[in-house]
Amino acid sequence: MDEASRIGRRLIEVVDYDPGWPEEFMKEAEAIRVLLSGEVVHVHHIGSTAVPGLKAKPVIDIMLEVRDVDALDAYDREMEGLGYLPRGEYGIPGRRYYIKGPYHRTHHIHAFREGSDNVRRHLAFRDYLIAHPSVASEYGELKAGCAASCDNDSEKYCDCKDAFVRFHEKKAQEWMRD
């Protein structure tokens, strides 16, 4: 029995950047584009695995910009066929969220209406970290520390880095406007 199964939840680990992550994103994005071809407008690689050099949990975050978020519900069985568990809005109104792997998570999908504030927020934060390597490095070290101290509790991990993310998301949006 592996560690994640033994403790009944997934392990929270932060690892060094893997240059294979963009290729993993591309493969998964193509399968999603084919499946949801009538709904998807754009597929974006977001999150820490999208930032070269950034330490990250080894989970590929994919953001879909779609014409109609509600229309995705009709594809839940097909998404399950790709290995995803549909989670509905999962705490963010106007989103559809999917996870791949209950304990050994490999991918997350966040789907939003095309051009929404959430789309702009995610893209601004990603692009800000890419353009500001010192901030990305600081974030990576913070995430590694949070992972080491959270006892595999996802909520503790997120709380640990929340102030940093909120502060830099705001700076990122200002940076994008300028």
CSV table of C-alpha atoms in Angstrom, one decimal:
chain,number,residue,atom,x,y,z
A,1,MET,CA,0.0,0.0,0.0
A,2,ASP,CA,1.4,3.4,-0.9
A,3,GLU,CA,1.6,6.3,1.5
A,4,ALA,CA,-1.4,8.3,0.0
A,5,SER,CA,-3.7,5.3,0.2
A,6,ARG,CA,-2.4,4.5,3.7
A,7,ILE,CA,-3.2,7.9,5.1
A,8,GLY,CA,-6.5,8.0,3.2
A,9,ARG,CA,-5.7,11.3,1.4
A,10,ARG,CA,-3.3,12.5,-1.1
A,11,LEU,CA,0.2,13.5,-0.3
A,12,ILE,CA,1.1,17.2,-0.5
A,13,GLU,CA,4.5,17.4,-2.1
A,14,VAL,CA,6.3,20.2,-3.9
A,15,VAL,CA,9.0,19.2,-6.3
A,16,ASP,CA,11.5,20.9,-8.5
A,17,TYR,CA,10.3,22.1,-11.9
A,18,ASP,CA,10.0,19.3,-14.5
A,19,PRO,CA,10.7,20.4,-18.1
A,20,GLY,CA,8.3,17.6,-19.2
A,21,TRP,CA,5.2,19.4,-17.7
A,22,PRO,CA,4.5,21.5,-20.8
A,23,GLU,CA,4.4,18.4,-23.0
A,24,GLU,CA,2.1,16.6,-20.5
A,25,PHE,CA,-0.2,19.7,-20.7
A,26,MET,CA,-0.2,19.6,-24.5
A,27,LYS,CA,-1.2,15.9,-24.7
A,28,GLU,CA,-4.0,16.3,-22.2
A,29,ALA,CA,-5.2,19.6,-23.8
A,30,GLU,CA,-5.5,17.9,-27.2
A,31,ALA,CA,-7.7,15.1,-25.8
A,32,ILE,CA,-9.9,17.7,-24.1
A,33,ARG,CA,-10.1,19.8,-27.2
A,34,VAL,CA,-11.3,16.8,-29.2
A,35,LEU,CA,-13.9,15.8,-26.6
A,36,LEU,CA,-15.3,19.3,-26.0
A,37,SER,CA,-14.7,20.7,-29.4
A,38,GLY,CA,-18.0,22.5,-29.7
A,39,GLU,CA,-17.6,24.2,-26.3
A,40,VAL,CA,-14.0,25.1,-25.8
A,41,VAL,CA,-12.7,28.4,-27.1
A,42,HIS,CA,-9.2,28.3,-25.5
A,43,VAL,CA,-7.1,25.8,-23.4
A,44,HIS,CA,-4.5,27.3,-21.1
A,45,HIS,CA,-1.7,25.8,-19.0
A,46,ILE,CA,-1.9,27.6,-15.7
A,47,GLY,CA,-0.7,27.1,-12.2
A,48,SER,CA,2.9,26.5,-11.1
A,49,THR,CA,3.6,23.8,-13.6
A,50,ALA,CA,3.2,26.4,-16.3
A,51,VAL,CA,6.0,28.6,-14.9
A,52,PRO,CA,9.5,27.5,-16.0
A,53,GLY,CA,11.7,26.9,-13.1
A,54,LEU,CA,9.0,27.1,-10.4
A,55,LYS,CA,8.8,24.4,-7.8
A,56,ALA,CA,5.3,22.9,-7.8
A,57,LYS,CA,3.0,20.1,-6.8
A,58,PRO,CA,3.3,17.7,-9.8
A,59,VAL,CA,-0.2,18.4,-10.9
A,60,ILE,CA,-0.9,19.9,-14.3
A,61,ASP,CA,-3.5,22.7,-14.0
A,62,ILE,CA,-5.6,23.3,-17.2
A,63,MET,CA,-7.9,26.2,-17.7
A,64,LEU,CA,-10.6,26.0,-20.3
A,65,GLU,CA,-12.3,29.1,-21.6
A,66,VAL,CA,-15.7,27.9,-22.8
A,67,ARG,CA,-18.8,29.4,-24.5
A,68,ASP,CA,-21.2,28.1,-21.9
A,69,VAL,CA,-20.0,26.6,-18.6
A,70,ASP,CA,-23.4,25.0,-17.9
A,71,ALA,CA,-23.1,23.1,-21.2
A,72,LEU,CA,-20.1,21.2,-19.8
A,73,ASP,CA,-22.4,19.2,-17.4
A,74,ALA,CA,-23.7,17.2,-20.4
A,75,TYR,CA,-20.1,15.9,-20.9
A,76,ASP,CA,-19.6,14.5,-17.4
A,77,ARG,CA,-19.6,10.8,-18.5
A,78,GLU,CA,-17.2,11.6,-21.4
A,79,MET,CA,-14.9,13.4,-18.9
A,80,GLU,CA,-15.0,10.4,-16.7
A,81,GLY,CA,-13.9,8.3,-19.7
A,82,LEU,CA,-10.8,10.5,-19.8
A,83,GLY,CA,-10.2,9.7,-16.1
A,84,TYR,CA,-11.7,12.9,-14.6
A,85,LEU,CA,-14.0,13.2,-11.7
A,86,PRO,CA,-16.5,16.1,-12.2
A,87,ARG,CA,-16.7,18.2,-9.1
A,88,GLY,CA,-19.2,20.9,-10.3
A,89,GLU,CA,-18.4,24.5,-9.2
A,90,TYR,CA,-16.5,23.3,-6.2
A,91,GLY,CA,-16.7,26.6,-4.3
A,92,ILE,CA,-16.2,29.0,-7.2
A,93,PRO,CA,-19.5,30.2,-8.8
A,94,GLY,CA,-19.4,30.0,-12.6
A,95,ARG,CA,-16.7,27.3,-12.7
A,96,ARG,CA,-16.6,23.6,-13.6
A,97,TYR,CA,-13.8,21.7,-11.9
A,98,TYR,CA,-12.5,18.3,-12.7
A,99,ILE,CA,-9.8,16.2,-11.0
A,100,LYS,CA,-7.8,13.3,-12.4
A,101,GLY,CA,-6.6,10.8,-9.7
A,102,PRO,CA,-8.1,10.7,-6.2
A,103,TYR,CA,-4.9,10.2,-4.3
A,104,HIS,CA,-2.3,10.5,-7.0
A,105,ARG,CA,-3.7,13.6,-8.6
A,106,THR,CA,-2.1,14.3,-12.0
A,107,HIS,CA,-4.4,17.0,-13.5
A,108,HIS,CA,-7.0,19.6,-12.6
A,109,ILE,CA,-9.3,21.3,-15.0
A,110,HIS,CA,-10.8,24.7,-14.2
A,111,ALA,CA,-13.5,25.8,-16.8
A,112,PHE,CA,-14.8,29.3,-17.0
A,113,ARG,CA,-16.8,31.4,-19.4
A,114,GLU,CA,-14.6,32.9,-22.0
A,115,GLY,CA,-13.1,36.2,-20.9
A,116,SER,CA,-14.3,36.0,-17.3
A,117,ASP,CA,-12.6,37.7,-14.4
A,118,ASN,CA,-11.3,34.3,-13.2
A,119,VAL,CA,-9.7,33.7,-16.6
A,120,ARG,CA,-8.0,37.1,-16.5
A,121,ARG,CA,-6.9,36.5,-12.9
A,122,HIS,CA,-5.3,33.1,-13.6
A,123,LEU,CA,-3.5,34.3,-16.7
A,124,ALA,CA,-2.3,37.4,-15.0
A,125,PHE,CA,-0.8,35.5,-12.1
A,126,ARG,CA,0.9,32.9,-14.4
A,127,ASP,CA,2.3,35.6,-16.7
A,128,TYR,CA,3.4,37.8,-13.7
A,129,LEU,CA,5.4,34.9,-12.2
A,130,ILE,CA,7.0,34.1,-15.6
A,131,ALA,CA,8.0,37.8,-15.9
A,132,HIS,CA,9.2,38.1,-12.3
A,133,PRO,CA,11.5,35.1,-11.6
A,134,SER,CA,12.5,36.3,-8.1
A,135,VAL,CA,8.8,36.4,-7.1
A,136,ALA,CA,8.4,32.9,-8.6
A,137,SER,CA,11.4,31.6,-6.7
A,138,GLU,CA,10.1,33.1,-3.4
A,139,TYR,CA,6.8,31.5,-4.1
A,140,GLY,CA,8.4,28.1,-4.8
A,141,GLU,CA,10.3,28.2,-1.5
A,142,LEU,CA,7.1,29.2,0.3
A,143,LYS,CA,5.2,26.3,-1.2
A,144,ALA,CA,7.9,23.9,-0.3
A,145,GLY,CA,7.8,25.1,3.3
A,146,CYS,CA,4.0,24.9,3.4
A,147,ALA,CA,4.1,21.4,2.0
A,148,ALA,CA,6.7,20.3,4.6
A,149,SER,CA,4.6,21.7,7.5
A,150,CYS,CA,1.0,20.9,6.5
A,151,ASP,CA,0.9,17.2,7.4
A,152,ASN,CA,-0.7,16.4,4.0
A,153,ASP,CA,-3.6,18.6,4.9
A,154,SER,CA,-4.7,20.4,1.7
A,155,GLU,CA,-6.5,23.1,3.5
A,156,LYS,CA,-3.5,23.9,5.7
A,157,TYR,CA,-1.3,24.0,2.6
A,158,CYS,CA,-3.6,26.4,0.8
A,159,ASP,CA,-4.0,28.6,4.0
A,160,CYS,CA,-0.2,28.7,4.3
A,161,LYS,CA,0.3,30.3,0.9
A,162,ASP,CA,-2.9,32.3,0.7
A,163,ALA,CA,-1.6,35.7,1.8
A,164,PHE,CA,1.3,35.5,-0.7
A,165,VAL,CA,-1.0,34.5,-3.6
A,166,ARG,CA,-3.6,37.2,-2.8
A,167,PHE,CA,-1.0,39.9,-2.6
A,168,HIS,CA,0.7,38.9,-5.9
A,169,GLU,CA,-2.5,38.2,-7.7
A,170,LYS,CA,-3.5,41.8,-7.1
A,171,LYS,CA,0.0,43.0,-8.2
A,172,ALA,CA,-0.3,40.8,-11.3
A,173,GLN,CA,-3.6,42.2,-12.3
A,174,GLU,CA,-2.2,45.8,-11.9
A,175,TRP,CA,0.8,44.8,-13.9
A,176,MET,CA,-1.4,43.4,-16.7
A,177,ARG,CA,-3.4,46.6,-16.8
A,178,ASP,CA,-0.2,48.7,-17.1
